[in-house]
Short mmCIF file of C-alpha atoms and ligand atoms in Angstrom, two decimals:
data_model
loop_
_atom_site.label_atom_id
_atom_site.label_comp_id
_atom_site.label_asym_id
_atom_site.label_seq_id
_atom_site.Cartn_x
_atom_site.Cartn_y
_atom_site.Cartn_z
CA LEU A 436 100.19 5.50 100.85
CA LEU A 437 102.95 8.08 101.01
CA ALA A 438 105.63 7.72 98.35
CA GLY A 439 106.20 11.36 97.47
CA GLY A 440 109.51 11.96 99.23
CA ASN A 441 112.99 12.48 97.82
CA GLY A 442 114.89 10.08 100.06
CA THR A 443 117.63 12.62 100.82
CA ARG A 444 119.05 10.70 103.77
CA PHE A 445 119.01 7.46 101.78
CA GLY A 446 121.22 9.18 99.24
CA SER A 447 120.64 7.25 96.02
CA GLY A 448 119.99 8.76 92.58
CA ARG A 449 116.28 7.94 92.78
CA PRO A 450 113.92 8.15 95.76
CA LYS A 451 114.25 5.14 98.05
CA GLN A 452 110.71 3.88 97.33
CA PHE A 453 112.08 2.61 94.00
CA SER A 454 115.05 0.80 95.51
CA SER A 455 115.00 -2.89 94.88
CA LEU A 456 114.70 -5.46 97.64
CA ASP A 457 114.93 -9.02 96.32
CA GLY A 458 114.02 -7.79 92.85
CA LYS A 459 110.95 -5.84 93.97
CA ALA A 460 110.71 -2.09 94.51
CA LEU A 461 110.15 -1.03 98.14
CA LEU A 462 106.91 0.62 97.09
CA GLU A 463 105.56 -2.72 95.84
CA TYR A 464 105.88 -4.26 99.30
CA SER A 465 103.41 -1.74 100.71
CA LEU A 466 101.12 -2.00 97.69
CA ASP A 467 101.11 -5.81 97.97
CA VAL A 468 100.15 -5.58 101.65
CA ILE A 469 97.45 -2.96 101.08
CA THR A 470 95.86 -4.71 98.11
CA SER A 471 95.78 -8.00 100.05
CA ILE A 472 93.63 -6.51 102.85
CA LYS A 473 89.91 -6.79 102.12
CA ALA A 474 88.91 -4.04 104.54
CA ILE A 475 90.78 -1.47 102.45
CA GLU A 476 88.45 -0.23 99.71
CA LYS A 477 90.52 2.37 97.92
CA THR A 478 94.14 3.44 97.82
CA ILE A 479 95.58 6.87 97.22
CA LEU A 480 99.24 6.83 96.22
CA VAL A 481 101.05 10.09 96.87
CA ILE A 482 103.76 10.50 94.27
CA ASN A 483 106.80 12.59 93.49
CA LYS A 484 105.82 14.13 90.15
CA ARG A 485 109.38 14.01 88.75
CA PHE A 486 109.23 10.21 88.72
CA GLU A 487 105.67 9.69 87.53
CA SER A 488 106.53 7.10 84.87
CA ASP A 489 108.30 4.95 87.49
CA TYR A 490 105.11 4.79 89.57
CA ASP A 491 103.04 4.01 86.48
CA ARG A 492 105.29 1.07 85.63
CA ILE A 493 104.73 -0.38 89.11
CA LEU A 494 101.00 0.35 89.20
CA LYS A 495 100.42 -1.73 86.04
CA LYS A 496 100.71 -4.83 88.18
CA TYR A 497 97.64 -4.00 90.27
CA THR A 498 93.98 -4.32 89.38
CA HIS A 499 92.82 -2.48 92.51
CA GLU A 500 91.54 1.08 92.49
CA ILE A 501 94.67 3.14 93.11
CA HIS A 502 94.60 6.90 92.58
CA LYS A 503 97.71 8.99 92.14
CA VAL A 504 98.00 12.35 93.89
CA GLU A 505 100.94 14.72 93.67
CA GLY A 506 102.93 15.12 96.87
CA GLY A 507 103.86 18.34 98.64
CA ASP A 508 107.13 19.79 99.93
CA ALA A 509 106.84 18.01 103.27
CA ARG A 510 105.21 14.78 104.39
CA GLN A 511 102.45 16.74 106.14
CA LEU A 512 101.59 18.50 102.88
CA SER A 513 101.58 15.22 100.98
CA VAL A 514 99.00 13.86 103.43
CA TYR A 515 97.02 17.10 103.10
CA ASN A 516 96.93 16.76 99.30
CA ALA A 517 95.72 13.17 99.59
CA LEU A 518 92.98 14.02 102.10
CA MET A 519 91.77 16.94 99.98
CA PHE A 520 91.64 14.67 96.94
CA ILE A 521 89.61 12.09 98.86
CA GLU A 522 87.17 14.73 100.12
CA LYS A 523 86.65 16.25 96.69
CA GLU A 524 86.71 13.21 94.43
CA MET A 525 85.38 10.43 96.65
CA LYS A 526 83.06 12.17 99.06
CA PRO A 527 83.44 9.48 101.73
CA LEU A 528 80.64 8.56 104.12
CA LYS A 529 80.61 10.22 107.52
CA ASP A 530 82.22 7.43 109.52
CA THR A 531 84.84 6.37 106.94
CA ASP A 532 88.26 5.47 108.31
CA VAL A 533 91.51 6.47 106.66
CA LEU A 534 94.92 4.87 107.19
CA ILE A 535 98.10 6.81 106.45
CA HIS A 536 101.17 4.71 105.69
CA ASP A 537 104.82 5.37 104.78
CA SER A 538 105.91 3.38 101.72
CA ALA A 539 109.36 3.38 103.35
CA ARG A 540 108.04 0.66 105.73
CA PRO A 541 107.86 -2.48 103.58
CA PHE A 542 107.04 -5.05 106.30
CA SER A 543 103.75 -3.74 107.58
CA LYS A 544 101.18 -6.53 107.24
CA THR A 545 100.67 -7.40 110.93
CA VAL A 546 100.65 -3.75 111.92
CA PHE A 547 97.95 -2.96 109.33
CA GLU A 548 95.89 -5.71 110.95
CA ASN A 549 96.48 -4.33 114.46
CA VAL A 550 95.50 -0.81 113.41
CA ILE A 551 92.40 -1.94 111.50
CA ASN A 552 91.28 -3.96 114.54
CA GLY A 553 91.94 -0.94 116.76
CA MET A 554 89.79 1.30 114.57
CA VAL A 555 86.70 -0.79 115.42
CA PHE A 556 86.64 0.85 118.85
CA GLU A 557 88.70 4.02 118.48
CA ASN A 558 88.74 7.26 116.46
CA ALA A 559 92.51 7.44 116.22
CA VAL A 560 95.03 4.60 116.40
CA VAL A 561 98.82 4.74 116.26
CA PRO A 562 101.09 1.66 116.34
CA ALA A 563 104.21 1.81 118.46
CA ILE A 564 106.97 -0.30 119.99
CA PRO A 565 108.97 0.10 123.21
CA LEU A 566 112.33 1.88 123.20
CA ALA A 567 115.53 -0.11 123.47
CA ASP A 568 117.81 2.86 124.18
CA THR A 569 117.78 5.31 127.07
CA ILE A 570 116.70 8.80 126.06
CA TYR A 571 118.43 11.99 127.28
CA LYS A 572 117.02 15.44 126.75
CA CYS A 573 119.83 17.88 125.96
CA GLU A 574 120.58 21.36 124.77
CA ASN A 575 123.95 22.26 123.23
CA ASN A 576 125.28 18.87 124.32
CA ILE A 577 124.39 19.51 127.96
CA VAL A 578 121.94 17.04 129.46
CA SER A 579 118.93 18.77 130.97
CA ASP A 580 116.71 15.82 131.78
CA ILE A 581 116.69 12.03 131.73
CA PRO A 582 113.08 10.96 131.56
CA SER A 583 112.10 7.40 132.41
CA ARG A 584 112.25 5.22 129.30
CA ASP A 585 108.91 3.53 130.09
CA GLN A 586 107.10 6.79 129.34
CA PHE A 587 108.12 6.60 125.69
CA VAL A 588 107.30 4.52 122.65
CA LYS A 589 108.57 4.57 119.06
CA VAL A 590 105.80 5.41 116.68
CA GLN A 591 105.14 3.71 113.33
CA THR A 592 102.63 3.73 110.49
CA PRO A 593 99.98 2.92 109.33
CA GLN A 594 98.09 5.32 111.56
CA GLY A 595 94.29 5.17 111.51
CA PHE A 596 91.77 8.01 111.90
CA LYS A 597 88.17 8.92 111.22
CA PHE A 598 88.58 10.56 107.82
CA TYR A 599 86.74 13.81 108.53
CA LYS A 600 88.38 14.29 111.90
CA LEU A 601 91.85 13.97 110.39
CA LEU A 602 90.87 16.20 107.47
CA ASP A 603 89.67 18.86 109.91
CA CYS A 604 92.99 18.74 111.80
CA HIS A 605 95.02 18.97 108.58
CA LYS A 606 92.98 21.96 107.40
CA LYS A 607 93.71 23.71 110.70
CA ALA A 608 97.41 22.87 110.49
CA TYR A 609 97.68 23.94 106.85
CA GLY A 610 98.91 27.48 106.59
CA LYS A 611 100.57 27.38 110.01
CA LYS A 612 103.89 26.70 108.34
CA ASP A 613 105.96 27.44 111.46
CA VAL A 614 105.38 23.89 112.72
CA ILE A 615 105.55 20.93 110.37
CA TYR A 616 104.53 17.62 111.89
CA SER A 617 106.46 14.49 111.03
CA ASP A 618 103.50 12.19 111.59
CA ASP A 619 99.72 12.47 111.65
CA GLY A 620 99.32 11.37 115.27
CA SER A 621 101.18 14.43 116.54
CA LEU A 622 99.22 16.77 114.29
CA TYR A 623 95.99 15.10 115.42
CA LEU A 624 96.87 15.43 119.10
CA LYS A 625 97.50 19.14 118.59
CA TYR A 626 94.34 19.96 116.63
CA SER A 627 91.67 17.53 117.84
CA ASN A 628 90.16 17.05 121.29
CA ASP A 629 90.47 13.29 120.94
CA SER A 630 92.91 10.92 122.53
CA LEU A 631 95.21 8.69 120.53
CA LYS A 632 95.18 4.98 121.19
CA ILE A 633 98.44 3.04 120.92
CA VAL A 634 98.28 -0.46 119.42
CA GLU A 635 101.09 -2.96 118.99
CA GLY A 636 103.66 -2.10 116.35
CA ASP A 637 106.30 -4.48 115.02
CA GLN A 638 110.06 -4.19 115.07
CA ASN A 639 110.18 -5.42 111.46
CA ASN A 640 107.94 -2.54 110.42
CA PHE A 641 110.85 -0.11 110.64
CA LYS A 642 111.31 2.80 108.27
CA ILE A 643 114.00 2.56 105.62
CA THR A 644 115.80 5.86 106.04
CA LYS A 645 119.49 5.37 105.27
CA ALA A 646 121.14 3.09 102.72
CA VAL A 647 122.23 0.59 105.39
CA ASP A 648 118.55 0.04 106.29
CA LEU A 649 118.12 -1.75 102.98
CA ASP A 650 120.68 -4.35 104.10
CA ILE A 651 118.75 -4.77 107.35
CA ALA A 652 115.53 -5.18 105.35
CA GLN A 653 117.24 -7.78 103.18
CA TYR A 654 118.24 -9.69 106.31
CA ILE A 655 114.71 -9.54 107.73
CA LEU A 656 113.29 -10.76 104.43
CA ARG A 657 115.59 -13.79 104.43
CA ASN A 658 115.02 -14.71 108.06
CA ASN A 659 111.46 -13.79 108.98
CA GLN A 660 107.86 -14.26 108.00
CA VAL A 661 107.08 -10.74 106.82
N1 CTP B 1899 106.92 11.54 101.92
C1 CTP B 1899 105.99 12.08 101.04
N2 CTP B 1899 106.08 13.42 100.70
C2 CTP B 1899 107.06 14.19 101.19
C3 CTP B 1899 108.01 13.65 102.08
C4 CTP B 1899 107.91 12.31 102.43
O1 CTP B 1899 105.08 11.39 100.58
N3 CTP B 1899 107.13 15.46 100.81
C5 CTP B 1899 106.85 10.11 102.24
C6 CTP B 1899 108.12 9.35 101.87
O2 CTP B 1899 108.06 8.92 100.51
C7 CTP B 1899 108.15 8.22 102.88
C8 CTP B 1899 107.36 8.76 104.07
O3 CTP B 1899 106.71 9.95 103.63
O4 CTP B 1899 107.50 7.05 102.42
C9 CTP B 1899 108.27 9.03 105.26
O5 CTP B 1899 109.20 10.05 104.93
P1 CTP B 1899 110.79 9.91 104.99
O6 CTP B 1899 111.17 8.60 105.54
O7 CTP B 1899 111.32 11.15 105.61
O8 CTP B 1899 111.17 9.85 103.43
P2 CTP B 1899 111.82 10.99 102.54
O9 CTP B 1899 111.25 12.32 102.93
O10 CTP B 1899 111.72 10.56 101.13
O11 CTP B 1899 113.36 10.89 103.00
P3 CTP B 1899 114.30 12.09 103.49
O12 CTP B 1899 113.59 12.76 104.65
O13 CTP B 1899 115.58 11.42 103.87
O14 CTP B 1899 114.45 13.01 102.30
MG1 MG B 1900 111.51 13.13 104.89
#
């Protein structure tokens, strides 16, 4: 569970994972979902070291096995740190699955279920939803291509992988600092020979990025089963 970011675009004094939604920190929504799913054995929480005591206060509530790992300078490096910790400290079995999730997506329960079901048959599963907007490709404000919208999907987390396959990809990507991947699916597609399977995402599983997104989340919470 990734909660090691700074929330720069959100623009509050503290990282957005600590922002309160109906009296509960955003991070707790993800932890509540994860700890309610029996198929998930262990949780690694990637933290922002500067706020360690804030995580500890939240973690007190949980009796599950949750390990803290220090994040890196970019999301990709935070995932790398977590995978290296798992390899070293947990020595998972060969066919263990790992799910990578953004704590900035509080309403993720159904998508976790879809991804876990998908992992029964696949090595790599990414949830996604269709696009509502038309997409233009442009350079310097000049449109160079208008691809058909049906070719595209919007990608979410959690994303599921065979642990050692994802670890192998991250080790290859580590050190090649010229490209930093914003999600694990894209890194996996680059460094593995596997295909990625898309499963159904959920519009409510959106990522809180800017301050206004918290108002949207508040609305969803009041009006939906999430
Ligand atoms: N994340 C992380 N380590 C980083 C960067 C991001 O663990 N070095 C986590 C964030 O905490 C978040 C998820 O990855 O849950 C998705 O990242 P994003 O939405 O970009 O969050 P931030 O990086 O915190 O926000 P910003 O990019 O606006 O600074
Ligand atoms: Mg970021």
